[in-house]
Amino acid sequence: MSYVDEVIARVIKENPSEPEFHQAVVEVLQSLRPVIAENEEAFRKDALLERLVNPERQIKFRVPWIDDKGQAHINTGYRVQFNSAIGPYKGGIRLHPSVNLGIIKFLGFEQIFKNSLTGLPIGGGKGGSDFDPKGKSDREIMAFCQSFMTELCKYIGADTDVPAGDIGTGAREIGYMFGQYKRIRNLFEGVLTGKGLVYGGSLARTEATGYGLLYITEEMLKCNGIDISGKTAVVSGSGNVAIYAIEKAQQLGVKVLTASDSNGWVYDKDGIDVEALKEIKEVNRARLTEYKKYRPDSEYHEGKGVWSIKADIALPCATQNELDLEDAKMLCANGAIAVAEGANMPTTADATDYLMEQGVLFIPGKAANAGGVATSALEMSQNSERLSWSFEKVDKKLQNIMIDLFHNIDDAAKKYGFEKNYVVGANIAGFEKVVTAMNAQGIV
Ligand code: NDP
Ligand code: 2IT
């Protein structure tokens, strides 16, 4: 059995009930076959792949909090510190009822390669809780965040592990967590990113993931002889990533036809009104059913459906495995030319294979959504020098990072004979830097 197959079999056996983690590991290790084959004996001797797929540390803790009626609740908190070969652990905190250890491990594993691809010195980590922020009052959110940080603060720090936002964690939650960290540790330091602008946050971090997604999509299309301007797009999600992906797409001349949340989706043939979306989601924290009040000619549908709308580009920006084989077939039947993943692993493995077989340009999340964490690393740099850069400066750096990232993965794909396979390119390019650092640091 090849070393790759051996390690995949062990991961599946030793981590039961973690299908998302298996999916992420299988995708990465399958892509790495040509690189592993060149070094199989040395890697096996050093248990390189076993070390890569086993987190350096995983922390699980109880999060007690009291609701507005005086009822106590217990949630489970997680932080998986996956790999620190190239820098302090870095990655978001997801607050969603679906969170479990396997989900956090899949996200932490992906984060290793994504962070490496940014070219910045950040290792891979992820955290979260099965807490559901929906329908909670500000006081309840604060109670949860303070309790979560009371335990998490023992394991993180500006040079150790720097969490940030993800699903369910935005500026409000980061603020409450930062306040509690500072209070307990008595340290005003860059321990979290995505902070408010007046206490160490970076301009353009809010926009960064969505904007970065469009910068890299534009570059990928350009390198394939296609102008992004004048194209149509379907977007899923209506959170942080989706909103700023839609905003930048429109700035680049793309008409975005859809957005969604976990209840339903909107189709606006005249193009999504992004200011309406911001007011509904960022200000009112309401549901997408509200969208029709702003745009009476739009359609609202319950359930899932954005991939059934004809468009040139698909941007899944909600959650994992939200675009399956049936969806991929609909996109292809409607003539889609590109899929770029704003979310982490939103496309199922069979759908990814199908899209690439059909010649759809496909850019995986660990490359396409890396603009968020890259800008988090820029926030860390600003915190270290105790300065704040202008929006234009951060945005320009973000743009350059995404363009360089695209060429880096394109080159890696070509080097191993997988031209235009950006999945293989991203995994190999991300891995090469991490493995060089791991080899230099000995068996740790
Ligand atoms: P938000 O919480 O701001 O928004 C998430 C959006 O996705 C909401 O519209 C939400 O709908 C929808 N959604 C979440 N879970 C589900 C589900 N199970 N089924 C259907 N819809 C769902 O999160 P973000 O925009 O920050 O994150 C979106 C994705 O992007 C995630 O995969 C995240 O890991 C990834 N990502 C985020 C980055 C960031 O900087 N924030 C950086 C890189 C990747 P509802 O409100 O109804 O739950
Ligand atoms: O998935 C991700 O890259 C994020 N949620 C952002 C992580 C970060 O540290 O900014």
Short mmCIF file of C-alpha atoms and ligand atoms in Angstrom, two decimals:
data_model
loop_
_atom_site.label_atom_id
_atom_site.label_comp_id
_atom_site.label_asym_id
_atom_site.label_seq_id
_atom_site.Cartn_x
_atom_site.Cartn_y
_atom_site.Cartn_z
CA MET A 1 0.00 0.00 0.00
CA SER A 2 1.32 3.46 -0.81
CA TYR A 3 2.20 5.76 2.11
CA VAL A 4 -0.69 8.10 1.17
CA ASP A 5 -3.24 5.24 1.19
CA GLU A 6 -1.87 3.93 4.47
CA VAL A 7 -2.28 7.31 6.18
CA ILE A 8 -5.76 7.86 4.72
CA ALA A 9 -6.83 4.44 6.06
CA ARG A 10 -5.45 5.29 9.51
CA VAL A 11 -7.16 8.68 9.61
CA ILE A 12 -10.53 7.09 8.82
CA LYS A 13 -10.01 4.30 11.38
CA GLU A 14 -8.63 6.47 14.18
CA ASN A 15 -11.09 9.37 13.81
CA PRO A 16 -14.51 7.73 13.57
CA SER A 17 -17.61 9.90 13.08
CA GLU A 18 -15.63 12.77 11.56
CA PRO A 19 -16.71 12.65 7.89
CA GLU A 20 -15.81 16.26 7.09
CA PHE A 21 -12.30 15.73 8.48
CA HIS A 22 -11.93 12.57 6.38
CA GLN A 23 -13.13 14.47 3.29
CA ALA A 24 -10.57 17.26 3.77
CA VAL A 25 -7.68 14.87 4.47
CA VAL A 26 -8.52 12.62 1.50
CA GLU A 27 -8.69 15.60 -0.88
CA VAL A 28 -5.36 17.00 0.27
CA LEU A 29 -3.43 13.73 0.48
CA GLN A 30 -4.71 12.51 -2.90
CA SER A 31 -3.45 15.75 -4.46
CA LEU A 32 -0.07 15.37 -2.82
CA ARG A 33 0.64 11.97 -4.40
CA PRO A 34 3.19 13.28 -6.94
CA VAL A 35 5.14 15.15 -4.24
CA ILE A 36 4.99 12.28 -1.75
CA ALA A 37 6.09 9.79 -4.43
CA GLU A 38 9.32 11.77 -4.91
CA ASN A 39 10.15 11.56 -1.18
CA GLU A 40 8.16 8.55 0.04
CA GLU A 41 10.95 6.85 1.97
CA ALA A 42 12.13 9.95 3.83
CA PHE A 43 8.59 11.10 4.63
CA ARG A 44 7.62 7.65 5.92
CA LYS A 45 10.73 7.44 8.08
CA ASP A 46 9.91 10.80 9.66
CA ALA A 47 6.17 9.99 9.96
CA LEU A 48 5.67 13.28 8.11
CA LEU A 49 2.09 12.65 7.02
CA GLU A 50 1.05 11.23 10.41
CA ARG A 51 2.33 14.44 11.99
CA LEU A 52 0.52 16.53 9.39
CA VAL A 53 -2.88 14.91 10.04
CA ASN A 54 -2.63 14.85 13.84
CA PRO A 55 -3.25 18.23 15.51
CA GLU A 56 -0.44 19.44 17.75
CA ARG A 57 -3.08 20.06 20.41
CA GLN A 58 -6.88 19.91 20.69
CA ILE A 59 -8.71 21.56 23.53
CA LYS A 60 -12.33 20.80 24.47
CA PHE A 61 -14.08 22.61 27.29
CA ARG A 62 -17.37 23.31 29.00
CA VAL A 63 -19.00 26.71 28.40
CA PRO A 64 -21.65 27.50 31.03
CA TRP A 65 -23.77 30.64 30.57
CA ILE A 66 -27.09 32.00 31.87
CA ASP A 67 -29.89 33.26 29.61
CA ASP A 68 -32.11 36.31 30.18
CA LYS A 69 -34.67 34.23 32.08
CA GLY A 70 -32.07 32.96 34.52
CA GLN A 71 -31.80 29.50 32.95
CA ALA A 72 -28.28 28.01 32.85
CA HIS A 73 -26.99 26.39 29.63
CA ILE A 74 -23.95 24.30 28.84
CA ASN A 75 -22.24 24.36 25.45
CA THR A 76 -19.03 22.72 24.31
CA GLY A 77 -16.05 24.85 23.26
CA TYR A 78 -13.19 23.69 21.02
CA ARG A 79 -9.83 24.98 19.88
CA VAL A 80 -7.73 22.78 17.61
CA GLN A 81 -4.13 23.98 17.33
CA PHE A 82 -3.22 22.03 14.24
CA ASN A 83 0.18 23.07 12.96
CA SER A 84 2.60 25.81 14.05
CA ALA A 85 5.47 25.04 11.64
CA ILE A 86 5.36 28.43 9.92
CA GLY A 87 3.83 30.69 12.58
CA PRO A 88 1.43 31.00 15.52
CA TYR A 89 -1.83 29.10 15.12
CA LYS A 90 -4.33 31.26 13.23
CA GLY A 91 -7.94 30.63 12.31
CA GLY A 92 -11.50 31.56 13.10
CA ILE A 93 -14.06 30.64 15.74
CA ARG A 94 -17.31 29.12 14.46
CA LEU A 95 -20.48 29.45 16.54
CA HIS A 96 -23.15 27.19 15.07
CA PRO A 97 -25.25 24.31 16.47
CA SER A 98 -23.66 21.91 13.93
CA VAL A 99 -20.16 22.39 15.39
CA ASN A 100 -18.39 19.26 16.65
CA LEU A 101 -14.76 18.17 16.89
CA GLY A 102 -14.69 16.73 13.35
CA ILE A 103 -15.90 20.01 11.82
CA ILE A 104 -13.31 22.02 13.74
CA LYS A 105 -10.59 19.55 12.70
CA PHE A 106 -11.54 19.77 9.01
CA LEU A 107 -11.44 23.56 9.20
CA GLY A 108 -8.15 23.57 11.13
CA PHE A 109 -6.57 21.15 8.66
CA GLU A 110 -7.61 23.27 5.66
CA GLN A 111 -6.32 26.34 7.47
CA ILE A 112 -2.74 24.97 7.53
CA PHE A 113 -2.50 25.03 3.74
CA LYS A 114 -4.56 28.19 3.28
CA ASN A 115 -2.39 30.14 5.69
CA SER A 116 0.74 28.84 4.01
CA LEU A 117 -0.59 30.00 0.62
CA THR A 118 -0.98 33.59 1.87
CA GLY A 119 2.83 33.80 2.03
CA LEU A 120 2.53 35.19 5.58
CA PRO A 121 3.90 33.62 8.79
CA ILE A 122 0.77 31.97 10.24
CA GLY A 123 0.16 28.38 11.32
CA GLY A 124 -3.17 26.55 11.19
CA GLY A 125 -5.87 26.40 13.88
CA LYS A 126 -9.62 26.66 14.34
CA GLY A 127 -12.11 26.83 17.18
CA GLY A 128 -15.76 27.13 17.93
CA SER A 129 -18.76 25.97 19.84
CA ASP A 130 -22.15 24.35 19.26
CA PHE A 131 -23.73 27.54 20.69
CA ASP A 132 -26.47 28.95 18.43
CA PRO A 133 -26.30 32.78 18.32
CA LYS A 134 -29.62 33.05 16.44
CA GLY A 135 -32.36 34.75 18.41
CA LYS A 136 -30.12 35.52 21.41
CA SER A 137 -30.09 38.95 23.04
CA ASP A 138 -26.88 41.00 23.16
CA ARG A 139 -26.60 40.20 26.85
CA GLU A 140 -26.85 36.47 26.19
CA ILE A 141 -24.21 36.72 23.44
CA MET A 142 -21.94 38.60 25.86
CA ALA A 143 -22.51 36.01 28.60
CA PHE A 144 -21.58 33.20 26.22
CA CYS A 145 -18.53 34.99 24.76
CA GLN A 146 -17.18 35.88 28.21
CA SER A 147 -17.57 32.32 29.45
CA PHE A 148 -16.00 30.91 26.26
CA MET A 149 -13.00 33.23 26.59
CA THR A 150 -12.60 32.60 30.34
CA GLU A 151 -11.41 29.11 29.40
CA LEU A 152 -9.89 29.80 25.95
CA CYS A 153 -7.64 32.60 27.26
CA LYS A 154 -5.40 30.00 28.93
CA TYR A 155 -4.31 28.64 25.57
CA ILE A 156 -4.02 31.64 23.23
CA GLY A 157 -1.88 34.79 22.89
CA ALA A 158 -0.56 37.21 20.27
CA ASP A 159 2.49 34.96 19.63
CA THR A 160 0.77 31.63 20.37
CA ASP A 161 -2.65 31.41 18.78
CA VAL A 162 -4.74 34.23 17.30
CA PRO A 163 -8.44 33.41 16.71
CA ALA A 164 -10.81 35.46 14.52
CA GLY A 165 -14.34 35.35 13.09
CA ASP A 166 -16.11 32.62 11.14
CA ILE A 167 -19.78 31.56 10.89
CA GLY A 168 -21.68 33.19 13.76
CA THR A 169 -18.68 35.17 14.99
CA GLY A 170 -18.44 38.76 13.79
CA ALA A 171 -17.35 42.12 15.19
CA ARG A 172 -19.76 41.98 18.15
CA GLU A 173 -18.55 38.58 19.37
CA ILE A 174 -14.87 39.43 18.80
CA GLY A 175 -15.39 42.59 20.87
CA TYR A 176 -16.85 40.70 23.84
CA MET A 177 -14.12 38.04 23.62
CA PHE A 178 -11.35 40.65 23.41
CA GLY A 179 -12.75 42.50 26.45
CA GLN A 180 -12.76 39.32 28.53
CA TYR A 181 -9.25 38.28 27.41
CA LYS A 182 -7.86 41.69 28.37
CA ARG A 183 -9.64 41.61 31.71
CA ILE A 184 -8.35 38.18 32.72
CA ARG A 185 -4.84 38.28 31.23
CA ASN A 186 -4.29 42.03 31.76
CA LEU A 187 -2.77 42.23 28.28
CA PHE A 188 -3.80 44.61 25.51
CA GLU A 189 -2.38 42.67 22.59
CA GLY A 190 -3.30 41.44 19.14
CA VAL A 191 -4.76 38.17 20.42
CA LEU A 192 -7.78 38.28 18.11
CA THR A 193 -8.27 39.68 14.63
CA GLY A 194 -11.39 41.23 13.15
CA LYS A 195 -11.37 43.68 16.07
CA GLY A 196 -13.22 47.02 16.00
CA LEU A 197 -11.27 49.82 14.31
CA VAL A 198 -10.90 51.88 17.50
CA TYR A 199 -9.21 49.09 19.48
CA GLY A 200 -6.71 47.59 17.07
CA GLY A 201 -8.77 46.32 14.15
CA SER A 202 -7.63 46.70 10.55
CA LEU A 203 -9.43 48.64 7.87
CA ALA A 204 -10.59 46.29 5.08
CA ARG A 205 -10.67 43.16 7.30
CA THR A 206 -14.48 43.14 7.17
CA GLU A 207 -14.42 43.22 3.38
CA ALA A 208 -11.31 41.07 2.91
CA THR A 209 -12.64 37.54 2.35
CA GLY A 210 -15.28 38.58 -0.18
CA TYR A 211 -13.05 41.11 -1.92
CA GLY A 212 -10.16 38.61 -2.04
CA LEU A 213 -12.48 36.00 -3.56
CA LEU A 214 -13.24 38.36 -6.43
CA TYR A 215 -9.63 39.47 -6.88
CA ILE A 216 -8.49 35.87 -7.36
CA THR A 217 -11.50 34.98 -9.53
CA GLU A 218 -10.76 37.96 -11.77
CA GLU A 219 -7.11 36.89 -12.07
CA MET A 220 -7.99 33.27 -12.81
CA LEU A 221 -10.41 34.33 -15.55
CA LYS A 222 -7.93 36.83 -16.96
CA CYS A 223 -5.23 34.15 -17.18
CA ASN A 224 -7.73 32.00 -19.07
CA GLY A 225 -8.48 34.80 -21.53
CA ILE A 226 -11.82 35.81 -20.00
CA ASP A 227 -12.89 39.30 -18.88
CA ILE A 228 -14.93 39.19 -15.66
CA SER A 229 -16.78 42.39 -16.50
CA GLY A 230 -20.25 41.78 -17.95
CA LYS A 231 -20.59 38.30 -16.46
CA THR A 232 -23.44 37.05 -14.23
CA ALA A 233 -22.97 35.27 -10.91
CA VAL A 234 -24.95 33.21 -8.41
CA VAL A 235 -23.92 33.56 -4.77
CA SER A 236 -25.02 31.51 -1.76
CA GLY A 237 -25.01 32.86 1.79
CA SER A 238 -25.73 36.37 3.00
CA GLY A 239 -23.15 36.69 5.75
CA ASN A 240 -19.77 38.38 5.90
CA VAL A 241 -18.20 36.55 2.96
CA ALA A 242 -21.25 36.68 0.68
CA ILE A 243 -22.02 40.38 1.25
CA TYR A 244 -18.53 41.61 0.37
CA ALA A 245 -18.18 39.13 -2.50
CA ILE A 246 -21.37 40.60 -3.97
CA GLU A 247 -20.15 44.16 -3.38
CA LYS A 248 -16.78 43.59 -5.12
CA ALA A 249 -18.38 41.55 -7.93
CA GLN A 250 -20.65 44.49 -8.68
CA GLN A 251 -17.70 46.91 -8.61
CA LEU A 252 -16.03 44.68 -11.23
CA GLY A 253 -19.11 44.80 -13.49
CA VAL A 254 -20.63 41.42 -12.54
CA LYS A 255 -24.40 41.12 -12.12
CA VAL A 256 -25.13 39.01 -9.02
CA LEU A 257 -28.52 37.32 -9.20
CA THR A 258 -28.92 35.47 -5.89
CA ALA A 259 -28.19 35.30 -2.15
CA SER A 260 -29.37 32.82 0.48
CA ASP A 261 -29.58 32.01 4.17
CA SER A 262 -30.32 28.77 5.95
CA ASN A 263 -34.07 29.20 5.43
CA GLY A 264 -34.29 30.25 1.78
CA TRP A 265 -32.93 32.25 -1.13
CA VAL A 266 -33.64 35.33 -3.20
CA TYR A 267 -33.48 35.78 -6.95
CA ASP A 268 -33.20 39.37 -8.12
CA LYS A 269 -33.02 39.54 -11.90
CA ASP A 270 -31.94 43.20 -11.72
CA GLY A 271 -28.95 42.37 -9.49
CA ILE A 272 -28.84 42.00 -5.70
CA ASP A 273 -29.16 45.26 -3.76
CA VAL A 274 -26.11 44.94 -1.51
CA GLU A 275 -27.02 47.92 0.69
CA ALA A 276 -30.38 46.28 1.42
CA LEU A 277 -28.59 43.03 2.24
CA LYS A 278 -26.25 44.85 4.66
CA GLU A 279 -29.16 46.50 6.43
CA ILE A 280 -31.08 43.21 6.73
CA LYS A 281 -28.13 41.10 7.89
CA GLU A 282 -25.58 43.42 9.52
CA VAL A 283 -27.91 45.97 11.16
CA ASN A 284 -31.22 44.20 11.76
CA ARG A 285 -29.86 40.62 12.04
CA ALA A 286 -33.04 39.56 10.21
CA ARG A 287 -33.97 36.87 7.69
CA LEU A 288 -33.82 37.10 3.88
CA THR A 289 -37.63 37.13 3.72
CA GLU A 290 -37.19 40.86 4.44
CA TYR A 291 -35.46 41.41 1.07
CA LYS A 292 -38.76 41.66 -0.85
CA LYS A 293 -39.66 44.78 1.17
CA TYR A 294 -36.64 46.53 -0.40
CA ARG A 295 -37.01 44.97 -3.87
CA PRO A 296 -40.67 44.13 -4.62
CA ASP A 297 -39.78 42.61 -8.02
CA SER A 298 -37.43 40.01 -6.51
CA GLU A 299 -38.46 36.42 -5.72
CA TYR A 300 -38.05 34.65 -2.37
CA HIS A 301 -38.03 30.83 -2.25
CA GLU A 302 -37.91 28.57 0.79
CA GLY A 303 -35.15 25.92 0.92
CA LYS A 304 -32.15 25.54 -1.34
CA GLY A 305 -31.99 26.67 -4.99
CA VAL A 306 -29.40 29.28 -6.01
CA TRP A 307 -27.50 26.79 -8.21
CA SER A 308 -30.57 26.32 -10.44
CA ILE A 309 -30.27 29.88 -11.77
CA LYS A 310 -28.37 30.34 -15.03
CA ALA A 311 -25.12 32.25 -14.51
CA ASP A 312 -21.49 32.36 -15.68
CA ILE A 313 -19.89 32.20 -12.24
CA ALA A 314 -20.91 30.40 -9.02
CA LEU A 315 -19.63 31.64 -5.66
CA PRO A 316 -20.64 29.35 -2.78
CA CYS A 317 -20.21 31.51 0.35
CA ALA A 318 -22.29 29.79 3.07
CA THR A 319 -21.02 26.46 4.44
CA GLN A 320 -19.46 23.05 3.76
CA ASN A 321 -20.98 20.62 1.23
CA GLU A 322 -23.67 23.07 0.08
CA LEU A 323 -22.98 22.44 -3.64
CA ASP A 324 -23.48 18.77 -4.52
CA LEU A 325 -23.31 16.71 -7.71
CA GLU A 326 -26.87 17.56 -8.76
CA ASP A 327 -26.11 21.26 -8.30
CA ALA A 328 -22.89 20.91 -10.30
CA LYS A 329 -24.85 19.29 -13.15
CA MET A 330 -27.36 22.16 -13.13
CA LEU A 331 -24.55 24.73 -13.21
CA CYS A 332 -22.90 22.98 -16.16
CA ALA A 333 -26.19 22.56 -18.03
CA ASN A 334 -26.64 26.32 -17.63
CA GLY A 335 -23.19 27.02 -19.10
CA ALA A 336 -21.24 28.06 -15.97
CA ILE A 337 -17.57 28.79 -16.67
CA ALA A 338 -16.17 29.15 -13.13
CA VAL A 339 -16.75 28.14 -9.51
CA ALA A 340 -14.79 29.91 -6.78
CA GLU A 341 -15.26 28.80 -3.17
CA GLY A 342 -15.85 31.64 -0.71
CA ALA A 343 -16.82 29.17 2.02
CA ASN A 344 -14.62 26.35 3.34
CA MET A 345 -15.17 23.10 1.38
CA PRO A 346 -18.63 24.10 0.08
CA THR A 347 -18.40 21.74 -2.89
CA THR A 348 -18.73 17.99 -2.33
CA ALA A 349 -15.90 15.80 -3.64
CA ASP A 350 -17.98 14.29 -6.47
CA ALA A 351 -19.26 17.72 -7.50
CA THR A 352 -15.70 19.09 -7.60
CA ASP A 353 -14.59 16.18 -9.81
CA TYR A 354 -17.57 16.66 -12.12
CA LEU A 355 -17.02 20.41 -12.51
CA MET A 356 -13.34 19.93 -13.35
CA GLU A 357 -14.10 17.11 -15.80
CA GLN A 358 -16.54 19.46 -17.55
CA GLY A 359 -13.80 22.09 -17.91
CA VAL A 360 -15.28 24.52 -15.39
CA LEU A 361 -12.50 26.65 -13.85
CA PHE A 362 -12.57 25.64 -10.18
CA ILE A 363 -10.69 27.42 -7.43
CA PRO A 364 -10.80 25.76 -3.98
CA GLY A 365 -11.59 27.60 -0.76
CA LYS A 366 -8.13 27.32 0.71
CA ALA A 367 -6.94 29.56 -2.12
CA ALA A 368 -10.08 31.50 -2.99
CA ASN A 369 -11.07 32.61 0.52
CA ALA A 370 -7.52 33.14 1.84
CA GLY A 371 -7.94 36.92 1.65
CA GLY A 372 -9.67 36.94 5.03
CA VAL A 373 -6.92 35.29 7.00
CA ALA A 374 -4.25 37.13 4.96
CA THR A 375 -5.77 40.43 6.07
CA SER A 376 -5.94 39.09 9.62
CA ALA A 377 -2.17 38.60 9.37
CA LEU A 378 -1.91 42.21 8.18
CA GLU A 379 -3.92 43.19 11.28
CA MET A 380 -1.35 41.30 13.40
CA SER A 381 1.47 43.23 11.71
CA GLN A 382 -0.25 46.55 12.44
CA ASN A 383 -0.81 45.53 16.07
CA SER A 384 2.88 44.59 16.43
CA GLU A 385 4.04 47.98 15.20
CA ARG A 386 1.15 49.75 17.01
CA LEU A 387 0.13 51.54 13.82
CA SER A 388 -2.93 51.50 11.56
CA TRP A 389 -2.69 51.45 7.79
CA SER A 390 -5.13 53.16 5.41
CA PHE A 391 -7.93 51.22 3.71
CA GLU A 392 -6.18 51.71 0.35
CA LYS A 393 -2.90 50.30 1.65
CA VAL A 394 -4.48 47.17 3.15
CA ASP A 395 -6.73 46.63 0.13
CA LYS A 396 -3.77 46.94 -2.27
CA LYS A 397 -1.75 44.44 -0.24
CA LEU A 398 -4.75 42.08 -0.23
CA GLN A 399 -5.07 42.38 -3.99
CA ASN A 400 -1.38 41.63 -4.51
CA ILE A 401 -1.52 38.66 -2.13
CA MET A 402 -4.45 37.14 -4.06
CA ILE A 403 -2.79 37.68 -7.45
CA ASP A 404 0.50 36.17 -6.24
CA LEU A 405 -1.41 33.31 -4.65
CA PHE A 406 -3.12 32.50 -7.92
CA HIS A 407 0.18 32.40 -9.83
CA ASN A 408 1.78 30.32 -7.12
CA ILE A 409 -0.90 27.61 -7.35
CA ASP A 410 -1.02 27.83 -11.13
CA ASP A 411 2.77 27.29 -11.28
CA ALA A 412 2.63 24.37 -8.82
CA ALA A 413 -0.10 22.69 -10.90
CA LYS A 414 1.94 23.14 -14.10
CA LYS A 415 5.18 21.92 -12.45
CA TYR A 416 3.56 18.55 -11.66
CA GLY A 417 1.73 18.22 -14.99
CA PHE A 418 -1.74 19.20 -13.71
CA GLU A 419 -2.25 22.41 -15.67
CA LYS A 420 -5.46 24.27 -14.71
CA ASN A 421 -6.07 21.91 -11.78
CA TYR A 422 -6.06 24.53 -9.03
CA VAL A 423 -7.07 21.98 -6.39
CA VAL A 424 -3.84 20.06 -6.88
CA GLY A 425 -1.91 23.33 -7.31
CA ALA A 426 -3.22 24.78 -4.02
CA ASN A 427 -2.58 21.64 -2.01
CA ILE A 428 0.95 21.19 -3.34
CA ALA A 429 1.96 24.85 -3.05
CA GLY A 430 0.52 25.08 0.48
CA PHE A 431 2.18 21.83 1.55
CA GLU A 432 5.68 22.59 0.18
CA LYS A 433 6.31 25.49 2.55
CA VAL A 434 4.89 23.72 5.60
CA VAL A 435 6.88 20.57 4.96
CA THR A 436 10.11 22.52 4.50
CA ALA A 437 9.54 24.18 7.88
CA MET A 438 8.58 20.88 9.54
CA ASN A 439 11.70 19.17 8.23
CA ALA A 440 13.92 22.02 9.43
CA GLN A 441 12.44 21.85 12.94
CA GLY A 442 12.98 18.13 13.56
CA ILE A 443 10.50 15.54 14.78
CA VAL A 444 8.18 17.65 16.94
P1 NDP B 1 -21.64 34.32 8.52
O1 NDP B 1 -22.08 33.74 9.80
O2 NDP B 1 -21.41 35.78 8.42
O3 NDP B 1 -22.65 33.91 7.35
C1 NDP B 1 -22.90 32.58 7.06
C2 NDP B 1 -23.95 32.52 5.97
O4 NDP B 1 -24.10 31.17 5.55
C3 NDP B 1 -25.32 32.96 6.46
O5 NDP B 1 -26.04 33.47 5.39
C4 NDP B 1 -25.91 31.64 6.95
O6 NDP B 1 -27.32 31.63 7.00
C5 NDP B 1 -25.40 30.68 5.90
N1 NDP B 1 -25.27 29.35 6.49
C6 NDP B 1 -24.49 28.97 7.54
N2 NDP B 1 -24.64 27.69 7.82
C7 NDP B 1 -25.53 27.22 6.93
C8 NDP B 1 -26.10 25.96 6.72
N3 NDP B 1 -25.77 24.90 7.48
N4 NDP B 1 -26.98 25.84 5.69
C9 NDP B 1 -27.32 26.90 4.92
N5 NDP B 1 -26.81 28.13 5.10
C10 NDP B 1 -25.94 28.28 6.08
O7 NDP B 1 -20.32 33.51 8.14
P2 NDP B 1 -19.17 33.90 7.09
O8 NDP B 1 -19.74 34.64 5.95
O9 NDP B 1 -18.06 34.49 7.86
O10 NDP B 1 -18.68 32.45 6.63
C11 NDP B 1 -19.22 31.79 5.48
C12 NDP B 1 -18.25 30.73 5.02
O11 NDP B 1 -16.99 31.33 4.68
C13 NDP B 1 -17.89 29.65 6.05
O12 NDP B 1 -17.65 28.43 5.37
C14 NDP B 1 -16.58 30.16 6.65
O13 NDP B 1 -15.83 29.12 7.21
C15 NDP B 1 -15.93 30.74 5.40
N6 NDP B 1 -14.88 31.72 5.60
C16 NDP B 1 -15.09 32.85 6.35
C17 NDP B 1 -14.08 33.79 6.47
C18 NDP B 1 -14.26 35.07 7.20
O14 NDP B 1 -13.35 35.90 7.18
N7 NDP B 1 -15.41 35.32 7.83
C19 NDP B 1 -12.76 33.58 5.85
C20 NDP B 1 -12.68 32.41 5.03
C21 NDP B 1 -13.71 31.52 4.94
P3 NDP B 1 -28.05 31.79 8.42
O15 NDP B 1 -27.79 33.20 8.84
O16 NDP B 1 -29.48 31.48 8.16
O17 NDP B 1 -27.41 30.79 9.34
O1 2IT B 2 -11.71 30.29 7.43
C1 2IT B 2 -11.02 31.31 7.61
O2 2IT B 2 -9.98 31.51 6.98
C2 2IT B 2 -11.51 32.30 8.57
N1 2IT B 2 -12.57 32.12 9.15
C3 2IT B 2 -10.68 33.52 8.87
C4 2IT B 2 -9.59 33.20 9.84
C5 2IT B 2 -8.79 34.37 10.34
O3 2IT B 2 -7.94 34.11 11.21
O4 2IT B 2 -8.95 35.50 9.88
#
